[in-house]
Amino acid sequence: MISVEGLTRTYGSFVAVDDVTFACRPGRVTGFLGPNGAGKTTTMRVLVGLTPPSRGRATIGGLEYRDIQNPGRHVGVLLDAGAQHGGRTGREILTLGALAMGLPTSRVEEMLRLVSLTPDEAARRLRHYSLGMKQRLGIAHALLGDPQVLILDEPANGLDPAGIRWMRGLLKGYADRGGTVLLSSHLLHEVEQIADEMILIGHGRIVARGDKKSLLESNRGARTATTTVVSLDNTRLAEILRERGLAVTPGPAALTVAAEAVDVGRAAAEHQVVLTDLRSVESGLEDLFLELTSATQRDGRPPRGPGQPAHGRPPQGYPPPPGPPPGYGPQQPGAPR
Amino acid sequence: MTDLGRHPGPPPQPPKPPSGSAGVPFTRWVHLELRKSVDTLAGFWLLVVIAVLLIMIEGFFLLVGLTSDDAGLSFTIFTQPMAYVLQPLVATLTIMLVTSEWGQRTAMVTFALEPRRTRVLLAKLVAAFTLTLALILILFVVATVCSALLEAVSGNGFEWDLGPGDVVGLVLFEAIAVLIGFGLATSILNTPGAIGAFPVIAYAIPSGLGLVGLFWEDFGTVGRFLNLQSSTNPVLTWSVDSGQDWGRLVVVLLVWAAVPLVLGQVRVQRAEVK
Ligand SMILES: Nc1ncnc2c1ncn2[C@@H]1O[C@H](COP(=O)(O)OP(=O)(O)OP(=O)(O)O)[C@@H](O)[C@H]1O
Ligand SMILES: [Mg+2]
C-alpha cells in the first residue's frame, strides 16, 4: 500500500534520507524506528508531499500523494500535532477537516469520543491543550476521513500510559481490519509491542528490517556472546579467565565476559571458584538497535575504503577523541537482566 | 488522563476499499477559507475593527457635512476618500489569510488535505475578494445612510453623483490592494514581514519618489511609473484616459503585483512546509 523506492533527500551536502526503499502492506503495522535526526520525519513528509524528494519515489496505493483525490479520505496523516492554529478550538479544527473532506459533522463528535476528549475539552482553544490532548486531537484528525492508510509520526508522543495502551489497541485493530499503518518512533520498546514489522533507520539509511524475531536472529551470528558472572573471588576468576584469552570487564558487582556461559562455568569449576551468579546476557532489540545505528555513525560519509580507521587521525597535540558514551558503543556488554 | 475508563470508544470503521472518491470541489475550499478567516479571535476582530472604523470615519464625515454651510457636498465624498482607508486594511486582511497558515503551521494540514497548492492559494484569493466586496458593500450602505441624513437635514444642493464608474473604480482599486497584499504574503510568507512591506510600497516609496522628483525632474518622470498611489488613483476616480495613465497603471501592476505574485507562486510550490 505504501511504497518508497530509492528515496533520497539532501539538504545542501547533507543527506537526510539516503536511498531508502521499503513497503508497508495492508493489515500490518510497520514501525519506523531510528534515533533523533535519522530521517524518519523527512521520509514521512516526502510520502505526503510536504517535502519534495531529491531522488526516488514514494507512492500510496500506487499513486503519488498529489495525485490522490481527496487524500484525507484515503490517507490519515499525523506529522505534528502542534501544527494547528492555537486560536481554534479542538472541535473547530476537526470540523474544518470534516468539511474539507466532505464528511458530516457528526463524524467530529464520533472522533472526539473515540480519542476521549470531553465536550468541555473540545471547546477549549488548542493553545490551552496539554501535549497529550494535542496528540489525541491529532490522532482524531488523522482518523477523521476513515482512511485505509495511516501515517503517524511519533503518535505516542505525550500520551499517558493508558493512552499508549489504548492507541496500541486502536492501531492493531485498525490493521487487523485491513488498514495499513506506518508509525515512527525513537522509542524501541514502544514500537516493539505494536509493530508487525520494523524498519530501522540510522543517518538516513535503512540498517535493518523485519519482525522482532528475525531481526534478533539475523544478527545472532555476528554478535559475540556475553556472560555476566559473580563469584566469591572475582579477582581470581578474572585472572583465570584472562589466562584463557577471554576479555573480561570487571564491574562493581559482576564480571562481564565475552564468552558463552558454559565456558565461564567450566573455567570456574576447574579452578574451584564458587559461582553465586552466572547468566548469559540476552542481547535485546535495544542493543541491536543501538549497535546498528551507531554502526552507521562510524560509517559516516564520505565513505571510506575498508581498513581505514573510523576516525581521522587527530592533529598533533590534540587529545585523543573521546570514546562513545557508555552503553552506546557497539561492543558494550549489556548489564545482566 | 490516566483513567482507563476514558479510553474505550467505538473502534474505527473497517477501511473502505481503495475506491477513488471524488476530488474536493473548489467552492468547498473557498467556503473553508471564509470560515477560517472568522473562526479565530484575531481574524474575527480584524474584520469587526475594519467595519467599525469605516462606520466611525463616515460618521465623522457626516458631522463635518452637517456643521458646514458649504454647498455642493456629494455622495462620492463618502466613498472615494474611504477607498484609501480601506486599501491597507484589505491588504492586511489578505496577507493574514495567507501568512497565518505559515505562522501557525496549519499549512502542513491544509496541504496534506489538498496537495494541489495552487488551488489552496486560489481559494484564499477568492475568499479575500469576497471579504473585500463585503466590506465595500458595508461602505456603500453606510455612505448611503449618511448621504440621506445629510440631504434631509441640510438640504442645500446635496448631489447624488454616484455613477457606475465610481463603484467599479472603487472595487478595482481595492482589488489591486488585495492582489498586492496577496503577492507580498505569498512571496514573504511571514505575517509581520508582509504586513510591514505593504506600507513601504503604498506610502514610503510613493512619498520618496515624489520628494526626489521635486528636485530632480527627470527622475520624477520615471519615478511616477513606480508610484502606486498616483498611478492607481485614476482607477479609483474612473478616469484612466491618456496613454501615460495606462502605461503607468500597467507598470505599477507589473512591478508591485505581478512580480510578487509569480515569485509567491513559485515559492509556495517549492516551499517545504514545516
Ligand atoms: N529543511 C532542512 N534543512 C536542513 N536540514 C534538515 C531539514 N529538514 C531536516 N533536516 C535534517 O535532516 C535530518 C533528519 O531529520 P528528521 O526530522 O527526518 O529526523 P527524525 O528521524 O524524524 O528525528 P526525530 O526522532 O528526532 O524526530 C536531521 O539531521 C535534520 O536536521
Ligand atoms: Mg521526527
XYZ file of C-alpha atoms and ligand atoms in Angstrom:
643
model
C 0.000 0.000 0.000
C 2.845 2.346 0.875
C 5.854 2.049 -1.345
C 9.065 4.002 -1.078
C 11.675 3.426 -3.743
C 15.207 4.740 -3.730
C 14.149 7.795 -1.799
C 16.874 10.342 -1.188
C 16.559 13.806 0.248
C 19.529 16.086 0.573
C 19.860 19.483 2.179
C 22.868 21.051 0.588
C 25.597 18.488 1.035
C 23.825 16.853 3.967
C 21.985 13.645 3.134
C 18.955 13.424 5.411
C 17.437 10.374 3.712
C 19.745 8.152 1.740
C 18.373 5.767 -0.866
C 15.592 4.387 1.299
C 13.402 1.625 -0.088
C 10.614 -0.115 1.776
C 6.982 -1.106 1.525
C 4.155 -1.289 4.039
C 1.496 -3.870 3.469
C -2.201 -3.717 4.322
C -3.157 -5.497 7.502
C 0.163 -4.769 9.131
C 1.628 -2.166 11.412
C 5.037 -1.087 10.213
C 7.274 0.602 12.751
C 9.772 3.111 11.531
C 12.489 3.280 14.070
C 15.616 5.326 14.421
C 17.435 7.752 16.661
C 16.924 11.513 16.560
C 17.699 13.008 13.206
C 17.695 9.643 11.448
C 15.346 10.844 8.725
C 12.032 9.331 9.798
C 10.031 12.528 9.696
C 11.669 13.583 6.443
C 10.680 10.291 4.811
C 7.100 10.658 6.000
C 6.962 14.248 4.822
C 8.038 13.162 1.361
C 5.328 10.482 1.463
C 2.619 13.070 1.954
C 4.059 15.563 -0.489
C 5.162 18.196 2.004
C 8.834 17.810 1.123
C 9.917 17.171 -2.428
C 12.331 14.244 -2.784
C 15.761 14.820 -4.279
C 15.637 11.383 -5.898
C 13.365 8.415 -5.829
C 9.660 7.988 -5.408
C 7.068 7.468 -2.748
C 3.599 6.193 -3.537
C 0.482 5.233 -1.626
C -1.757 2.692 -3.284
C 0.288 3.165 -6.431
C -0.332 6.894 -6.576
C 1.890 9.770 -5.666
C 0.244 11.683 -2.874
C -0.537 14.720 -5.003
C -2.493 12.519 -7.422
C -4.817 11.149 -4.765
C -8.286 12.656 -4.962
C -9.477 13.982 -1.622
C -6.467 12.409 0.132
C -7.953 12.876 3.601
C -10.417 10.075 2.809
C -7.637 7.646 1.955
C -4.606 8.586 3.998
C -4.717 9.687 7.619
C -1.726 11.835 8.431
C -0.334 12.966 11.753
C 3.080 14.538 11.456
C 2.997 17.213 14.116
C 0.088 17.527 16.495
C 1.136 21.083 17.309
C 0.802 22.222 13.712
C -2.675 23.643 14.187
C -3.902 27.152 14.817
C -3.583 27.830 18.531
C -6.644 30.050 18.442
C -9.031 27.387 17.198
C -10.916 25.040 19.436
C -10.353 21.324 19.097
C -13.866 20.882 17.771
C -13.384 23.631 15.204
C -10.159 22.035 13.984
C -11.916 18.723 13.430
C -14.903 20.481 11.875
C -12.655 22.194 9.339
C -11.154 18.815 8.471
C -14.575 17.174 8.167
C -15.861 19.975 5.953
C -12.805 19.748 3.728
C -13.234 16.012 3.293
C -16.957 16.354 2.742
C -17.961 14.486 5.886
C -20.989 15.088 8.075
C -20.158 16.992 11.266
C -21.483 14.054 13.288
C -18.153 12.461 12.418
C -16.464 15.133 14.544
C -18.335 14.085 17.676
C -17.620 10.467 16.896
C -13.889 11.131 16.686
C -13.864 13.257 19.825
C -15.454 10.360 21.680
C -13.012 7.912 20.151
C -9.980 9.796 21.430
C -11.690 10.572 24.762
C -11.726 14.336 24.516
C -14.641 15.605 26.569
C -17.022 18.218 25.116
C -15.540 20.661 27.581
C -12.018 19.976 26.349
C -13.142 20.099 22.741
C -14.413 23.620 23.322
C -11.022 24.821 24.541
C -8.595 26.538 22.258
C -5.666 24.453 21.100
C -3.091 26.718 22.724
C -4.503 25.655 26.083
C -4.205 21.970 25.246
C -1.743 19.726 27.016
C 0.729 17.766 24.924
C -1.288 14.575 25.211
C -4.550 16.341 24.380
C -2.974 17.769 21.235
C -1.787 14.305 20.348
C -5.262 12.869 20.835
C -6.726 15.581 18.669
C -4.091 14.881 16.016
C -4.985 11.188 16.051
C -8.667 12.099 15.775
C -7.839 14.312 12.791
C -5.899 11.515 11.115
C -8.793 9.058 11.589
C -11.475 11.543 10.570
C -11.766 10.502 6.947
C -11.829 6.801 7.792
C -8.695 6.242 5.705
C -7.183 2.941 4.576
C -3.685 4.146 5.289
C -2.329 5.800 8.416
C 0.952 7.682 8.540
C 1.755 8.700 12.090
C 4.924 10.394 13.247
C 5.579 9.534 16.875
C 1.912 9.066 17.704
C 2.592 8.063 21.292
C 4.405 11.313 21.965
C 2.946 12.827 25.112
C 0.340 10.141 25.703
C -0.037 8.777 29.204
C 0.485 5.037 29.753
C -3.213 4.295 29.426
C -3.316 6.380 26.296
C -0.398 4.495 24.803
C -2.060 1.188 25.527
C -5.304 2.453 24.042
C -3.507 3.599 20.917
C -1.719 0.299 20.573
C -5.072 -1.481 20.614
C -6.547 1.002 18.209
C -3.777 0.596 15.657
C -3.712 -3.185 15.992
C -7.451 -3.364 15.442
C -7.134 -0.992 12.570
C -4.528 -3.159 10.878
C -6.495 -6.330 11.609
C -9.346 -4.871 9.608
C -7.039 -4.437 6.644
C -5.616 -0.986 7.229
C -2.021 -0.074 6.515
C -0.173 1.648 9.328
C 3.221 3.304 9.220
C 4.295 4.788 12.507
C 7.592 6.179 13.605
C 9.272 6.321 16.945
C 12.666 6.530 18.504
C 11.423 4.545 21.462
C 12.061 0.950 20.728
C 10.028 -0.741 23.412
C 7.039 1.220 22.232
C 7.251 0.073 18.630
C 8.296 -3.429 19.598
C 4.849 -4.015 21.064
C 2.752 -2.689 18.198
C 4.685 -3.284 15.038
C 4.407 -6.448 12.972
C 7.391 -5.303 11.079
C 10.160 -2.896 11.850
C 12.354 -0.742 9.713
C 15.462 0.512 11.461
C 16.918 3.672 10.062
C 20.103 5.430 11.088
C 21.592 8.504 9.486
C 19.212 8.352 6.601
C 19.875 4.734 5.708
C 17.916 1.610 6.457
C 20.140 -0.556 8.611
C 17.827 -3.472 9.273
C 14.267 -4.592 8.780
C 11.994 -7.443 9.634
C 9.915 -8.601 12.574
C 11.395 -8.729 16.034
C 12.384 -12.374 15.863
C 14.076 -12.281 12.514
C 15.876 -9.096 13.439
C 17.353 -10.717 16.520
C 18.184 -13.934 14.727
C 19.794 -12.355 11.727
C 22.265 -10.720 13.993
C 22.929 -13.519 16.425
C 25.818 -14.961 14.449
C 27.511 -11.640 14.113
C 27.445 -10.986 17.831
C 29.863 -12.276 20.403
C 28.259 -13.976 23.345
C 28.309 -12.089 26.605
C 28.068 -13.524 30.078
C 27.966 -11.908 33.462
C 29.289 -13.772 36.420
C 29.602 -13.247 40.153
C 31.769 -15.431 42.316
C 33.145 -15.446 45.835
C 36.513 -14.349 44.428
C 36.020 -12.183 41.408
C 39.647 -11.081 41.207
C 40.888 -14.621 40.944
C 38.188 -15.613 38.467
C 39.094 -12.663 36.281
C 42.712 -13.816 36.264
C 41.731 -17.345 35.313
C 39.515 -16.150 32.510
C 42.144 -13.771 31.182
C 44.667 -16.585 31.142
C 42.324 -18.371 28.758
C 42.366 -15.383 26.491
C 38.870 -14.133 27.289
C 38.092 -10.438 27.508
C 36.907 -9.580 30.998
C 35.424 -6.295 32.131
C 35.203 -6.039 35.914
C 32.126 -4.246 37.175
C 31.209 -3.145 40.683
C 29.476 -6.426 41.482
C 29.895 -8.680 38.476
C 32.386 -9.539 35.801
C 31.320 -9.247 32.215
C 32.958 -11.799 29.996
C 32.947 -12.065 26.248
C 32.231 -15.791 26.196
C 29.452 -18.341 26.451
C 28.210 -19.044 29.970
C 29.273 -22.665 29.720
C 32.925 -21.705 29.138
C 32.914 -19.404 32.127
C 31.284 -22.048 34.312
C 33.768 -24.691 33.190
C 36.758 -22.453 33.947
C 35.381 -21.711 37.391
C 34.734 -25.386 38.089
C 38.250 -26.388 37.058
C 39.728 -23.890 39.488
C 37.100 -24.498 42.123
C 35.865 -20.956 42.309
C 32.385 -20.783 43.795
C 29.941 -19.034 41.488
C 26.997 -17.207 43.015
C 25.512 -15.943 39.777
C 26.043 -16.863 36.169
C 23.932 -15.696 33.308
C 24.265 -15.184 29.635
C 23.225 -11.752 28.562
C 20.326 -11.902 26.181
C 21.056 -9.050 23.884
C 17.711 -7.412 23.299
C 16.430 -5.455 20.417
C 17.661 -2.337 22.102
C 21.286 -3.378 21.931
C 20.823 -4.419 18.364
C 19.222 -1.097 17.625
C 21.996 0.888 19.247
C 24.583 -1.271 17.613
C 23.114 -0.931 14.157
C 22.511 2.763 14.349
C 25.860 3.554 15.882
C 27.416 1.445 13.158
C 26.071 3.868 10.599
C 27.591 6.598 12.652
C 31.020 5.065 12.267
C 30.429 4.503 8.603
C 29.806 8.208 8.344
C 30.002 9.766 4.947
C 32.109 10.259 2.899
C 32.543 6.504 2.541
C 35.982 5.216 3.423
C 37.752 2.262 1.948
C 37.997 -0.894 4.039
C 40.663 -0.968 6.670
C 40.811 2.756 7.144
C 40.411 3.992 10.673
C 36.974 5.124 11.698
C 38.278 8.392 12.999
C 40.673 10.535 11.099
C 43.976 10.923 12.850
C 43.626 13.929 15.154
C 46.006 16.799 14.597
C 49.172 16.544 16.668
C 48.890 17.870 20.152
C 45.137 17.229 20.428
C 43.850 14.795 22.987
C 42.555 11.544 21.523
C 38.881 11.606 20.558
C 36.612 10.519 23.367
C 35.079 7.096 23.075
C 31.356 6.579 22.698
C 29.324 7.232 25.828
C 28.788 4.134 27.950
C 26.012 1.989 26.645
C 26.168 3.391 23.158
C 29.241 1.608 21.918
C 28.726 -1.360 19.666
C 30.686 -3.828 21.783
C 29.462 -2.664 25.171
C 28.465 -5.650 27.181
C 24.941 -5.351 28.439
C 24.123 -5.463 32.098
C 22.526 -8.600 33.439
C 18.797 -8.615 33.044
C -5.722 11.433 31.838
C -4.667 8.152 33.345
C -8.163 6.911 33.944
C -8.571 3.758 31.921
C -12.279 4.358 31.784
C -11.681 7.247 29.467
C -10.347 5.123 26.711
C -12.971 2.805 25.389
C -14.737 4.227 22.409
C -16.166 2.977 19.184
C -13.417 1.414 17.083
C -12.786 2.959 13.690
C -14.935 1.588 10.940
C -13.343 -1.010 8.705
C -11.334 0.675 5.991
C -13.070 1.273 2.711
C -11.869 -0.461 -0.402
C -9.439 1.824 -2.209
C -12.083 3.294 -4.435
C -11.467 6.781 -5.715
C -13.633 9.348 -4.013
C -14.417 12.473 -5.941
C -11.984 15.340 -5.658
C -12.817 18.243 -3.410
C -14.745 20.903 -5.327
C -13.105 24.312 -5.447
C -16.089 26.061 -3.882
C -15.597 23.927 -0.769
C -12.110 25.312 -0.331
C -13.403 28.868 -0.722
C -16.075 28.184 1.862
C -13.433 26.768 4.211
C -11.152 29.748 3.740
C -14.010 32.096 4.563
C -14.766 30.087 7.673
C -11.102 30.097 8.682
C -10.991 33.870 8.314
C -13.521 34.338 11.103
C -13.096 31.298 13.360
C -10.179 32.746 15.312
C -10.324 35.771 17.555
C -7.638 37.559 15.525
C -9.411 37.036 12.225
C -12.831 37.857 13.580
C -11.765 41.047 15.329
C -9.762 42.267 12.363
C -12.960 42.249 10.313
C -15.008 43.830 13.089
C -12.421 46.563 13.639
C -12.330 47.376 9.922
C -16.113 47.637 9.777
C -16.296 49.774 12.924
C -13.526 52.020 11.629
C -15.421 52.567 8.380
C -18.576 53.486 10.230
C -16.763 55.856 12.596
C -14.994 57.739 9.823
C -18.200 58.013 7.825
C -19.910 59.351 10.923
C -17.184 61.941 11.239
C -17.683 62.999 7.607
C -21.376 63.298 8.292
C -20.764 65.592 11.283
C -18.453 67.765 9.233
C -21.040 67.923 6.456
C -23.821 68.795 8.894
C -21.886 71.593 10.537
C -20.500 73.237 7.409
C -22.587 75.525 5.230
C -20.725 74.566 2.068
C -22.979 73.731 -0.752
C -22.014 71.099 -3.266
C -21.472 68.164 -0.951
C -21.898 64.913 -2.801
C -22.204 61.189 -2.316
C -18.675 60.408 -3.510
C -17.080 62.290 -0.619
C -18.396 59.418 1.469
C -16.846 56.801 -0.770
C -13.731 57.918 -2.623
C -11.587 59.077 0.322
C -12.658 55.962 2.180
C -11.047 53.882 -0.521
C -7.711 54.942 0.885
C -8.740 53.872 4.360
C -9.820 50.500 3.085
C -6.740 49.984 0.927
C -4.217 48.991 3.649
C -6.919 47.181 5.616
C -7.961 44.834 2.839
C -4.297 44.256 2.056
C -3.706 43.283 5.705
C -6.716 41.017 5.708
C -5.473 39.284 2.578
C -1.983 38.910 3.980
C -3.343 37.348 7.169
C -5.336 34.778 5.211
C -2.125 33.518 3.661
C 0.597 34.016 6.232
C -1.331 32.773 9.260
C -1.095 29.307 7.703
C 2.660 29.600 7.893
C 2.869 31.311 11.241
C 0.535 28.799 12.854
C 1.919 25.948 10.756
C -1.527 24.877 9.622
C -0.166 24.809 6.069
C 1.026 21.288 6.849
C -2.523 20.148 7.487
C -4.029 22.177 4.668
C -1.617 20.880 2.051
C -1.983 17.325 3.297
C -5.715 17.652 2.578
C -5.207 19.465 -0.729
C -1.788 18.748 -2.235
C -2.521 20.972 -5.216
C -1.247 24.087 -3.557
C -2.360 26.427 -6.337
C -5.957 25.523 -5.573
C -5.490 26.451 -1.938
C -3.932 29.756 -2.931
C -6.697 30.493 -5.415
C -9.322 29.710 -2.806
C -7.637 32.159 -0.460
C -7.584 34.817 -3.164
C -11.271 34.310 -3.894
C -12.006 34.472 -0.161
C -10.038 37.712 0.102
C -12.004 39.227 -2.790
C -15.246 38.095 -1.191
C -14.420 39.673 2.159
C -13.295 42.849 0.407
C -16.547 43.027 -1.523
C -18.456 42.586 1.714
C -16.555 45.469 3.288
C -17.201 47.649 0.209
C -20.865 46.783 0.487
C -20.839 47.929 4.108
C -19.100 51.103 2.980
C -21.780 51.875 0.402
C -24.614 51.134 2.797
C -23.144 53.430 5.445
C -22.384 56.087 2.809
C -25.988 55.924 1.601
C -27.385 56.315 5.106
C -25.060 59.241 5.807
C -25.920 60.905 2.498
C -29.630 60.561 3.079
C -29.271 62.101 6.544
C -27.147 64.925 5.213
C -29.570 65.683 2.412
C -32.559 65.595 4.721
C -31.007 67.859 7.327
C -29.026 70.379 5.308
C -30.936 70.146 2.067
C -28.792 72.689 0.280
C -27.963 71.046 -3.006
C -26.642 67.650 -1.963
C -25.613 65.809 -5.059
C -26.123 62.071 -5.581
C -23.275 61.911 -8.036
C -22.563 58.210 -7.881
C -22.049 56.726 -11.332
C -21.360 53.103 -12.218
C -17.751 54.073 -12.879
C -17.342 55.166 -9.258
C -18.467 51.789 -7.997
C -16.401 49.793 -10.445
C -13.409 52.073 -9.891
C -13.528 51.622 -6.138
C -13.904 47.869 -6.403
C -10.973 47.626 -8.817
C -8.886 49.929 -6.644
C -9.378 47.633 -3.644
C -8.856 44.575 -5.812
C -5.429 45.921 -6.701
C -4.645 46.249 -2.990
C -5.777 42.648 -2.481
C -3.544 41.444 -5.305
C -0.540 43.345 -3.966
C -1.155 42.034 -0.458
C -1.504 38.522 -1.820
C 1.713 38.814 -3.792
C 3.590 40.078 -0.746
C 2.115 37.413 1.504
C 2.985 34.511 -0.780
C 6.467 35.745 -1.587
C 7.362 36.677 2.006
C 5.324 34.001 3.840
C 5.639 35.771 7.146
C 2.959 37.887 8.787
C 4.974 40.834 10.166
C 7.196 40.888 7.095
C 4.349 41.052 4.628
C 2.242 43.459 6.685
C 5.287 45.690 7.024
C 6.087 45.560 3.333
C 2.723 46.897 2.244
C 3.073 50.439 3.642
C 6.536 50.599 2.143
C 5.040 50.052 -1.292
C 1.902 52.076 -0.696
C 3.307 55.048 1.225
C 7.068 55.172 1.704
C 8.059 54.598 -1.901
C 5.440 56.961 -3.413
C 6.486 59.702 -0.948
C 10.167 59.100 -1.563
C 9.729 59.150 -5.316
C 7.687 62.330 -5.054
C 10.251 64.072 -2.861
C 13.207 63.242 -5.070
C 11.121 64.135 -8.113
C 10.551 67.629 -6.694
C 14.225 68.392 -7.097
C 15.170 66.141 -9.988
C 12.635 66.358 -12.729
C 13.867 63.528 -14.933
C 13.797 61.150 -12.023
C 10.326 62.330 -11.164
C 9.054 61.466 -14.642
C 10.404 57.939 -14.423
C 9.580 57.563 -10.750
C 5.898 58.170 -11.386
C 5.823 54.795 -13.066
C 6.559 53.145 -9.731
C 4.229 55.318 -7.695
C 1.411 53.039 -6.654
C -0.856 55.761 -5.333
C -0.628 58.304 -8.140
C -0.852 55.584 -10.779
C -3.885 53.832 -9.317
C -5.782 56.978 -8.379
C -7.215 57.278 -11.922
C -8.702 53.805 -11.449
C -10.497 54.938 -8.314
C -11.863 58.072 -9.973
C -12.583 56.117 -13.126
C -10.513 58.447 -15.269
C -7.779 56.367 -16.846
C -7.575 58.191 -20.173
C -4.242 59.043 -21.632
C -1.644 56.596 -22.837
C 0.503 57.774 -19.940
C -2.199 56.792 -17.441
C -2.438 53.344 -18.937
C 1.304 52.952 -19.160
C 1.804 53.880 -15.525
C -1.004 51.611 -14.409
C 0.436 48.666 -16.310
C 3.954 49.228 -14.991
C 2.756 49.622 -11.394
C 0.677 46.456 -11.645
C 3.555 44.555 -13.160
C 6.116 45.627 -10.591
C 4.054 45.617 -7.407
C 1.502 42.913 -8.162
C 2.520 40.572 -10.972
C 6.145 40.064 -9.994
C 5.435 39.268 -6.313
C 2.517 37.071 -7.361
C 4.722 34.992 -9.644
C 7.519 34.851 -7.079
C 4.987 33.822 -4.464
C 3.554 31.072 -6.642
C 6.994 29.628 -7.186
C 7.880 29.960 -3.534
C 4.738 28.268 -2.268
C 5.027 25.456 -4.799
C 8.606 24.764 -3.809
C 8.380 25.506 -0.102
C 8.995 22.694 2.274
C 6.052 23.088 4.586
C 7.288 22.797 8.145
N 14.944 21.853 5.913
C 16.046 21.236 6.391
N 17.259 21.783 6.209
C 18.375 21.163 6.683
N 18.360 20.003 7.340
C 17.179 19.416 7.550
C 15.961 19.999 7.084
N 14.954 19.177 7.436
C 15.510 18.143 8.081
N 16.843 18.278 8.147
C 17.791 17.342 8.769
O 17.521 16.042 8.328
C 17.803 15.105 9.342
C 16.640 14.183 9.524
O 15.610 14.845 10.222
P 14.245 14.144 10.607
O 13.359 15.190 11.157
O 13.738 13.379 9.451
O 14.709 13.168 11.763
P 13.822 12.163 12.615
O 14.277 10.796 12.280
O 12.403 12.451 12.433
O 14.302 12.503 14.100
P 13.448 12.601 15.472
O 13.399 11.247 16.060
O 14.272 13.499 16.316
O 12.126 13.168 15.142
C 18.157 15.917 10.588
O 19.540 15.923 10.730
C 17.644 17.293 10.259
O 18.415 18.271 10.888
Mg 10.884 13.234 13.679
